[in-house]
PDB file of C-alpha atoms in Angstrom:
ATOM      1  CA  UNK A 361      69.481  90.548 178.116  1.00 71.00           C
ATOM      2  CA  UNK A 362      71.781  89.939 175.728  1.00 80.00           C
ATOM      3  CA  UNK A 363      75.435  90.772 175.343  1.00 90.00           C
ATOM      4  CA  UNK A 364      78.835  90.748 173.896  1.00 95.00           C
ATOM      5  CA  UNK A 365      82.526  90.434 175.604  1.00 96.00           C
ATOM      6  CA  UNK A 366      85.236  91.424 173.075  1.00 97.00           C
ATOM      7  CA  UNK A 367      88.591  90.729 176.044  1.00 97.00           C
ATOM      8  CA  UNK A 368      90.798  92.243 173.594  1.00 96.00           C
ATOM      9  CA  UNK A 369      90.673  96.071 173.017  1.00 96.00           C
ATOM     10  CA  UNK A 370      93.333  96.485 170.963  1.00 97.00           C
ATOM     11  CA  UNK A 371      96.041  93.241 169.427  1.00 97.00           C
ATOM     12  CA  UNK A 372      99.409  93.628 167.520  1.00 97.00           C
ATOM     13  CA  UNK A 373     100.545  90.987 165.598  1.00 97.00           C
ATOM     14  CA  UNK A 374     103.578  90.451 163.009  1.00 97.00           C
ATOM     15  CA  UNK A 375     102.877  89.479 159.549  1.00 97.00           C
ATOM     16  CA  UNK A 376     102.758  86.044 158.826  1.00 97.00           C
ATOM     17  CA  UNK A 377     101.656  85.087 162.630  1.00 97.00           C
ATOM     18  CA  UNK A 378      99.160  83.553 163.487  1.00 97.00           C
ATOM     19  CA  UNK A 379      95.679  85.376 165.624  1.00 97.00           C
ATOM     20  CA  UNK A 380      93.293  84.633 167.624  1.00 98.00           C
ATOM     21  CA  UNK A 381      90.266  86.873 168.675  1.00 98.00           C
ATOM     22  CA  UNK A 382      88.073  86.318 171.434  1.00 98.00           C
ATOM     23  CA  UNK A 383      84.262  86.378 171.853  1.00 98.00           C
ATOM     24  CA  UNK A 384      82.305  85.643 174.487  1.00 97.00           C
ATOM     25  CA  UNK A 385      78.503  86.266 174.666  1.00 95.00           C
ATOM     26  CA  UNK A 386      75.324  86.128 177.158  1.00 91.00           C
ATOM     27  CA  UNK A 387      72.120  85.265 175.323  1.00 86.00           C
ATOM     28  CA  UNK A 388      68.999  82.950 176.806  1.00 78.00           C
ATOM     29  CA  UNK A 389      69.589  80.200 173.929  1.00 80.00           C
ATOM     30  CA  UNK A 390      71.732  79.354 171.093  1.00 79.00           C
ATOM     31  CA  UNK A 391      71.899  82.567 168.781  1.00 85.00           C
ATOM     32  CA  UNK A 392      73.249  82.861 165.525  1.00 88.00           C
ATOM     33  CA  UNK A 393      76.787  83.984 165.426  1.00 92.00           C
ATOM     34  CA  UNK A 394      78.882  86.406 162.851  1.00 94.00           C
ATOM     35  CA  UNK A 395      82.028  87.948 162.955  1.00 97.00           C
ATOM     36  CA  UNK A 396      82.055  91.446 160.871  1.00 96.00           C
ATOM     37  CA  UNK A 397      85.327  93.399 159.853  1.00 97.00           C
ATOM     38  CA  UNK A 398      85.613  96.990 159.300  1.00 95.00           C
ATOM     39  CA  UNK A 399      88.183  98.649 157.850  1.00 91.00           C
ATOM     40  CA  UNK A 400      89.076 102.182 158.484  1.00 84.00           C
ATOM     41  CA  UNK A 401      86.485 104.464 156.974  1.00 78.00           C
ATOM     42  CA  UNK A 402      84.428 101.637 156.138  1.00 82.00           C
ATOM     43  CA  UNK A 403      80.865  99.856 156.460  1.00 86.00           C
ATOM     44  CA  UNK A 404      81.494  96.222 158.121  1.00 92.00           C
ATOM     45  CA  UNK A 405      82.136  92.809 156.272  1.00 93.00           C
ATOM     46  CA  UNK A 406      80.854  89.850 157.073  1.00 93.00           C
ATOM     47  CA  UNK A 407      83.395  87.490 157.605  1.00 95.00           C
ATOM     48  CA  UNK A 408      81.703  84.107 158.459  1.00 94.00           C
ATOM     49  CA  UNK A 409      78.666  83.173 160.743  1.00 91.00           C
ATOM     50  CA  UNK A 410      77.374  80.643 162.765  1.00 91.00           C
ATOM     51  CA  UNK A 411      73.843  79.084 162.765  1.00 86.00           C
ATOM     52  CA  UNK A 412      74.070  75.665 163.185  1.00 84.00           C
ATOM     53  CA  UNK A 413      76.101  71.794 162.708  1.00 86.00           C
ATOM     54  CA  UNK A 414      79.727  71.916 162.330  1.00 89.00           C
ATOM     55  CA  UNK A 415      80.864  74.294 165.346  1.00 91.00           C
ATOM     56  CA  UNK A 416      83.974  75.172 162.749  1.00 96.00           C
ATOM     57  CA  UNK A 417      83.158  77.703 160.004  1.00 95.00           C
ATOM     58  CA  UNK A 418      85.325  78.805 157.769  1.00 96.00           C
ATOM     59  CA  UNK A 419      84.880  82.476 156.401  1.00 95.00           C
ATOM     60  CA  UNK A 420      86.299  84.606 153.790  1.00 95.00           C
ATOM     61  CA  UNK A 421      89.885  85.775 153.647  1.00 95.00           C
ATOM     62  CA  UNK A 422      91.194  82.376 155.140  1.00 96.00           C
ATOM     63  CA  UNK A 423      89.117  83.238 158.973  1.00 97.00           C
ATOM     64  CA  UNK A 424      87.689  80.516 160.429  1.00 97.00           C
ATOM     65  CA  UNK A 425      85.852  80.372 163.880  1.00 98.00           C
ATOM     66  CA  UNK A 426      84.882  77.623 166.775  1.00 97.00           C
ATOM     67  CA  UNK A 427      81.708  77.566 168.400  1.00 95.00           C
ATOM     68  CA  UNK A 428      81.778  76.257 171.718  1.00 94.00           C
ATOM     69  CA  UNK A 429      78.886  76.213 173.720  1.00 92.00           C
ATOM     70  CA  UNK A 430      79.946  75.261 177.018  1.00 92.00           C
ATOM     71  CA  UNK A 431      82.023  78.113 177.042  1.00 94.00           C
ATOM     72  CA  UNK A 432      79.534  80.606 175.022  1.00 93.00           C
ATOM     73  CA  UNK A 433      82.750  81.341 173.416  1.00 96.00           C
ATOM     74  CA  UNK A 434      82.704  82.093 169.254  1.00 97.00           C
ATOM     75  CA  UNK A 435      86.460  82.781 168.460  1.00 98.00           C
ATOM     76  CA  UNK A 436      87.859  83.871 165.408  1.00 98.00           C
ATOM     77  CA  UNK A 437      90.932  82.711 163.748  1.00 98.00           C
ATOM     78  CA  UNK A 438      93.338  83.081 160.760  1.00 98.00           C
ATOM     79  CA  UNK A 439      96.836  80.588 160.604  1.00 97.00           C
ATOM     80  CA  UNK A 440      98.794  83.176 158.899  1.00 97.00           C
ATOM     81  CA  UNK A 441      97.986  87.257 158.932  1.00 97.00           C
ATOM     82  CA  UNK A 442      98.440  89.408 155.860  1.00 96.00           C
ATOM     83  CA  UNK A 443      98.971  93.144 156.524  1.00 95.00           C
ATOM     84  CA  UNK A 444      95.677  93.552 154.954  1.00 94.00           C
ATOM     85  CA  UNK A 445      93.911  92.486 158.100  1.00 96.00           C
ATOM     86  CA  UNK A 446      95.023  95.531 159.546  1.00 96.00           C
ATOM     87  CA  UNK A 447      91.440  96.278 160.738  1.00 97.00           C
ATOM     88  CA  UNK A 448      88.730  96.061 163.358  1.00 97.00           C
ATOM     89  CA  UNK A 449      86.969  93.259 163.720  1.00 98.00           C
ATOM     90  CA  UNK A 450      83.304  93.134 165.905  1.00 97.00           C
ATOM     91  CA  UNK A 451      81.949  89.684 166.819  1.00 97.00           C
ATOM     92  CA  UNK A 452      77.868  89.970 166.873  1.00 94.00           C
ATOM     93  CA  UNK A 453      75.077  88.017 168.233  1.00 91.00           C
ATOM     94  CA  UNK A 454      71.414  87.432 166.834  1.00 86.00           C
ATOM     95  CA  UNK A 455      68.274  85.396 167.855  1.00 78.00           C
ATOM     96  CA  UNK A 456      67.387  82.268 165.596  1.00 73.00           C
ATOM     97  CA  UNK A 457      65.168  83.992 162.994  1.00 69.00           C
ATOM     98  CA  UNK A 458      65.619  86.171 160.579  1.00 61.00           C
ATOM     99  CA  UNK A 459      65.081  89.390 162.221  1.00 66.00           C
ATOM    100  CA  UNK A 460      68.537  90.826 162.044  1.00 72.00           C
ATOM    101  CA  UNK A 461      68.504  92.703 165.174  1.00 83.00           C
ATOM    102  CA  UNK A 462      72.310  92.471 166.308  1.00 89.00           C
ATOM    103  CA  UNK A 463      73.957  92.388 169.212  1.00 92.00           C
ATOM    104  CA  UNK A 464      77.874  93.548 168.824  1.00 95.00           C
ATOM    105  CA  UNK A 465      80.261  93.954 170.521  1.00 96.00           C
ATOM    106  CA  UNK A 466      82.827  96.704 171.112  1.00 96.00           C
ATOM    107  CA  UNK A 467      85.555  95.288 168.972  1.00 97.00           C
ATOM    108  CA  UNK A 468      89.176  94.314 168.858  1.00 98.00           C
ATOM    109  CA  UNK A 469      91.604  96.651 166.507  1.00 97.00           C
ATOM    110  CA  UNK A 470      94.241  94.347 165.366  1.00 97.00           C
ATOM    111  CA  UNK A 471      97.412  95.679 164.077  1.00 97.00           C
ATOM    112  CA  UNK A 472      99.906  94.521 161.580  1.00 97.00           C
ATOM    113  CA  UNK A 473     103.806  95.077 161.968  1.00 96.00           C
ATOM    114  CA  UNK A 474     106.023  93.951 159.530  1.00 90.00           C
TER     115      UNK A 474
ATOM    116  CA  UNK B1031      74.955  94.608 141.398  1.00 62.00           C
ATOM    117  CA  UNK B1032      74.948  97.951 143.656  1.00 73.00           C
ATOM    118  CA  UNK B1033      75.128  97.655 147.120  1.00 91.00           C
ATOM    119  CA  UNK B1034      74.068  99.415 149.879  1.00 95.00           C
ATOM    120  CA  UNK B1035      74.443 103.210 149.611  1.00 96.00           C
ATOM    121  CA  UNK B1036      74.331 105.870 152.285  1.00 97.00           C
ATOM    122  CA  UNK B1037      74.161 109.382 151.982  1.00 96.00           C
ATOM    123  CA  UNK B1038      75.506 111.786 152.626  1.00 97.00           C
ATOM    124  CA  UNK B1039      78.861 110.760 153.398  1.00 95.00           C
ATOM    125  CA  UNK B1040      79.897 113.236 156.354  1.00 96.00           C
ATOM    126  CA  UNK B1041      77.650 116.223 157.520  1.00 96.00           C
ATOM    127  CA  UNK B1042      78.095 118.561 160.578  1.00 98.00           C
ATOM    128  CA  UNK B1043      75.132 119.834 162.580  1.00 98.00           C
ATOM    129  CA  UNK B1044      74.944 122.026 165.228  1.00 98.00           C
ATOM    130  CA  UNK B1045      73.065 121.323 168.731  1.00 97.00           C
ATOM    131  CA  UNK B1046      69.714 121.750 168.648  1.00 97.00           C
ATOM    132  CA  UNK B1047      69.075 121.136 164.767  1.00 98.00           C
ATOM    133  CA  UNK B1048      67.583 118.218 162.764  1.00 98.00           C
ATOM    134  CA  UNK B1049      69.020 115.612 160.349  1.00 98.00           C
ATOM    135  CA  UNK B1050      68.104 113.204 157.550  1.00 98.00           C
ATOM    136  CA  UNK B1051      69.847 110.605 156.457  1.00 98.00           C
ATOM    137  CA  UNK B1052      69.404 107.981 153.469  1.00 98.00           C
ATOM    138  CA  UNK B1053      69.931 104.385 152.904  1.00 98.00           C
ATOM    139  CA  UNK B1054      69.375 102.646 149.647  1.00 97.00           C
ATOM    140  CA  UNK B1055      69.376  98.843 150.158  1.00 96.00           C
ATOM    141  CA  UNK B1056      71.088  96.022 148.267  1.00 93.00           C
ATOM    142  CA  UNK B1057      68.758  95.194 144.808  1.00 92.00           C
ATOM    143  CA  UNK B1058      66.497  92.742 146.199  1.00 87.00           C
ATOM    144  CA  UNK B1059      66.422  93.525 150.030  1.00 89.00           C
ATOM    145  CA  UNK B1060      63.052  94.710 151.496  1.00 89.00           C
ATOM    146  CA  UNK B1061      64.304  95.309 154.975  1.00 90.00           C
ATOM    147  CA  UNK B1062      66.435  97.816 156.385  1.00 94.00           C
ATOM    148  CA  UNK B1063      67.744  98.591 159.733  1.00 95.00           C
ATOM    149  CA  UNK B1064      69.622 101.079 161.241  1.00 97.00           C
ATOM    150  CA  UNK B1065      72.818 101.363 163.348  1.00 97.00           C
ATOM    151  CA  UNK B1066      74.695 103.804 165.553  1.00 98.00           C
ATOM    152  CA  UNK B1067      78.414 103.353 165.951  1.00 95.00           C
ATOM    153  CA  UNK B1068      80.143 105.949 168.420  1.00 95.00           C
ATOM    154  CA  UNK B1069      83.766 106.351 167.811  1.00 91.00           C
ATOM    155  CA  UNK B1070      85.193 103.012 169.383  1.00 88.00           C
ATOM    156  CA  UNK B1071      82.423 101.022 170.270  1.00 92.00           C
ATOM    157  CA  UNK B1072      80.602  98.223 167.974  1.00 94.00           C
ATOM    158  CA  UNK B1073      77.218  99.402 166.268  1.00 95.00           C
ATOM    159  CA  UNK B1074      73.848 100.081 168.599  1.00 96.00           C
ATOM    160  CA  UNK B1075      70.436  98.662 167.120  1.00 95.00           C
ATOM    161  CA  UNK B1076      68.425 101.910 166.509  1.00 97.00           C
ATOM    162  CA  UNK B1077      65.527 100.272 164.275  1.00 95.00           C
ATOM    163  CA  UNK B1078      64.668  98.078 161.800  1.00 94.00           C
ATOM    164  CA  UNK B1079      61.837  98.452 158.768  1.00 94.00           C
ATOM    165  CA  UNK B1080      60.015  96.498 156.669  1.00 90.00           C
ATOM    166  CA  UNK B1081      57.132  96.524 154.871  1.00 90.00           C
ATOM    167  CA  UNK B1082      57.085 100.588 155.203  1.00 93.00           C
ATOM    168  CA  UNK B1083      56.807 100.110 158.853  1.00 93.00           C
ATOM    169  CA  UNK B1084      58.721 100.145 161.586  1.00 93.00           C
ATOM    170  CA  UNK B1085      59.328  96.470 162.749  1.00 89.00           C
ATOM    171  CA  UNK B1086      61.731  96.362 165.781  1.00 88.00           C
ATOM    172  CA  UNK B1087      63.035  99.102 167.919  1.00 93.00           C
ATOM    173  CA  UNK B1088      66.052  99.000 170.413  1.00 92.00           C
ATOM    174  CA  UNK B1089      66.460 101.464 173.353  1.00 93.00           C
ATOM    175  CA  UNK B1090      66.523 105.357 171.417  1.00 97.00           C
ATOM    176  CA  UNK B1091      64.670 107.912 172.364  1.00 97.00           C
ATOM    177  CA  UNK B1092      61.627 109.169 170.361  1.00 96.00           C
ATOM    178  CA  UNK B1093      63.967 112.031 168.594  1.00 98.00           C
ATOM    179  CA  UNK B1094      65.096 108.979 166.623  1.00 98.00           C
ATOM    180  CA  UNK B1095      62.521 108.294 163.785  1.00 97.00           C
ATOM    181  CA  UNK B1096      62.249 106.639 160.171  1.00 97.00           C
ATOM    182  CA  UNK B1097      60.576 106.287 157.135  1.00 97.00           C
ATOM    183  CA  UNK B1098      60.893 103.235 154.670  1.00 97.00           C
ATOM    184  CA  UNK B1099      59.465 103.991 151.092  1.00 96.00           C
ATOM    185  CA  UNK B1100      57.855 101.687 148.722  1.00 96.00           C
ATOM    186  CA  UNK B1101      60.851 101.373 146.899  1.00 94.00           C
ATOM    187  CA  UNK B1102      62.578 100.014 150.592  1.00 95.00           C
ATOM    188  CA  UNK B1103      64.925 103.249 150.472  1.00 97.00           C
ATOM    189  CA  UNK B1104      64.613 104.362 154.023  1.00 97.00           C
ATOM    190  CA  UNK B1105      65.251 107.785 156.282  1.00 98.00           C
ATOM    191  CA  UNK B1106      66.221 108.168 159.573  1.00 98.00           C
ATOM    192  CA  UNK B1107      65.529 111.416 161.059  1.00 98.00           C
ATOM    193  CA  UNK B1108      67.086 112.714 164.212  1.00 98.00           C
ATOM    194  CA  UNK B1109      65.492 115.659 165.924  1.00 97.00           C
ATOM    195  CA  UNK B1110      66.994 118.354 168.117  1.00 97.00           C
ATOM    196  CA  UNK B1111      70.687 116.915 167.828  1.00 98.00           C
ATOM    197  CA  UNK B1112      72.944 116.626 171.107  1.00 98.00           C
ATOM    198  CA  UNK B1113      76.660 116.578 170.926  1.00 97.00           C
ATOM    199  CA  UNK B1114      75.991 112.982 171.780  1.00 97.00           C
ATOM    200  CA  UNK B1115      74.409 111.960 168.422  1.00 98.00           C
ATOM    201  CA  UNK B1116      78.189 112.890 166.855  1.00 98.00           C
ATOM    202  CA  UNK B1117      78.979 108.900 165.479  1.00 97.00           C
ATOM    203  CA  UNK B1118      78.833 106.788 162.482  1.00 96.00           C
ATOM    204  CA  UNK B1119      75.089 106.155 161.347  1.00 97.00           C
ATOM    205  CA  UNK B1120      74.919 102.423 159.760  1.00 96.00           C
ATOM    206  CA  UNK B1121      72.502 101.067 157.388  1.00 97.00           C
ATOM    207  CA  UNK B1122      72.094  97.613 156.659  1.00 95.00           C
ATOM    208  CA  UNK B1123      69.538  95.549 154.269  1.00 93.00           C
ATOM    209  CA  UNK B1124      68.521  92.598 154.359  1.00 87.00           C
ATOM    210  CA  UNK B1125      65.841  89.825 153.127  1.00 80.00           C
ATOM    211  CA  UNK B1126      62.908  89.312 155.441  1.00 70.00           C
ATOM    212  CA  UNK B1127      62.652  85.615 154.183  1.00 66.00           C
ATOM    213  CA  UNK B1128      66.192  84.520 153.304  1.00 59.00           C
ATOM    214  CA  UNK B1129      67.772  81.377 152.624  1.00 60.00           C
ATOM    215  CA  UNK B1130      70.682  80.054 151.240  1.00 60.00           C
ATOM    216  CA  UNK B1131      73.448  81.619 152.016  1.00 60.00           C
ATOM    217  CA  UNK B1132      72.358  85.392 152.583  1.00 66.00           C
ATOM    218  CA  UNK B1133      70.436  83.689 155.545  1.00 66.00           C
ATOM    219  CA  UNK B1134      70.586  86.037 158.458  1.00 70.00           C
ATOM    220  CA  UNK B1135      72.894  88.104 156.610  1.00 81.00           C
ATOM    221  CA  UNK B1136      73.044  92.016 156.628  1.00 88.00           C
ATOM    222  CA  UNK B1137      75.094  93.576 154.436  1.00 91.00           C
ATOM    223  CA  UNK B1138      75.794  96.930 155.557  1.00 94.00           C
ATOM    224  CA  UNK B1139      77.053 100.247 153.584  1.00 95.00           C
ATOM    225  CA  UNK B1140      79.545 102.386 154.450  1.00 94.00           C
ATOM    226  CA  UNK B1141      77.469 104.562 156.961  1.00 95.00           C
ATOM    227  CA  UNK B1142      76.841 108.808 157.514  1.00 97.00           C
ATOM    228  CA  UNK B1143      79.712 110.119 159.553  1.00 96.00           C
ATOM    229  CA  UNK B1144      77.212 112.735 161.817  1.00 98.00           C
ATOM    230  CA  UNK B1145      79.455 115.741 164.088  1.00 98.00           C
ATOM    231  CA  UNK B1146      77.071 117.692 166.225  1.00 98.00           C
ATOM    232  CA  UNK B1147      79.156 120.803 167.570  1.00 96.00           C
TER     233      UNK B1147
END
């Protein structure tokens, strides 16, 4: 079966730091890969995804992600965080067609402090 | 271009009683699925439709049901409500035969907030 490891319930980080978000996943081959953002109240985002070549995507909002498989790792990145990723942010697995059936999961609430 | 819209936006229920809510999909989209999102976990696959059928189910019980109409607007219906239906109720649309870059994409709305007292 198929699953999702978010490590990181909850992250604070200071404006203008860098983060890193961690995703780890359990699937019988290569899925595609997304990272999805929600913000408080909110439906989710899609922020970048995975399907196949270059195992660095870059996303919207200045996110990029690795792919590695040898660790069935797909972590999420930004260089320098605006208080307007103040959010939660759910890393989701899907099988290699287009049947949308998702796996996420729980997330990682990142804070902001100035 | 509208997105996806959901409706309503927040409704309590009490145990016991039924529920419908409705999902409009992005212009374009012919496939919608549906999500559960309890308060601090990610969203739970409940099922996905297409075609005015239901195409892919994950692991709800048969109180969970839904309806996709010709114009791909969809339903889902949950019967005799525990306190443990109470979450955020996701829609998300999508192309059955995508490419470019809304390949594999969903693009979700901003979901039914559902409290069962």
């Amino acid at each position: 079966a198929q699953s999702v490891t978010q490590p990181d319930i909850h992250i604070t980080v200071s404006e203008g730091a860098s983060l890193e978000l961690r995703c780890n996943y359990s699937y019988g081959a290569t899925p595609y890969l997304f990272w999805y953002v929600q913000s408080p109240g909110q439906g989710l985002q899609l922020l970048l995804k995975y399907f196949s070549g270059d195992t660095l995507v870059q996303g919207i909002k200045g996110f990029e992600a690795e792919f590695k498989r040898s660790q069935s790792s797909f972590n999420l990145r930004k260089p320098s965080v605006h208080w307007s990723d103040a959010a939660e942010y759910f890393c989701a697995v899907g099988p290699r067609s287009n049947d949308y059936k998702l796996s996420f999961g729980a997330g990682t609430t990142v804070t902001v402090r100035a | 271009d509208a997105g996806v819209t959901q409706s309503p936006t927040h409704l309590i229920k009490t145990r016991g009683q039924q529920v419908t809510l409705r999902c409009s999909p992005k212009s374009g989209h012919d496939t919608v699925s549906w999500y559960q999102q309890a308060l601090g976990q990610g969203p739970q696959f409940i099922f996905q439709y297409y075609e005015e059928e239901e195409r892919q189910r994950g692991n709800f019980p048969d109180r969970f049901s839904g309806h996709q109409f010709p114009n791909y607007s969809s339903e889902l219906n949950v019967n005799a409500l525990l306190l443990g239906d109470s979450a955020l109720y996701l829609c998300a649309s999508s192309l059955v035969v995508a490419g470019g870059p809304e390949a594999g994409e969903l693009f979700f709305g901003e979901g039914s907030r559902l409290t069962v007292l």
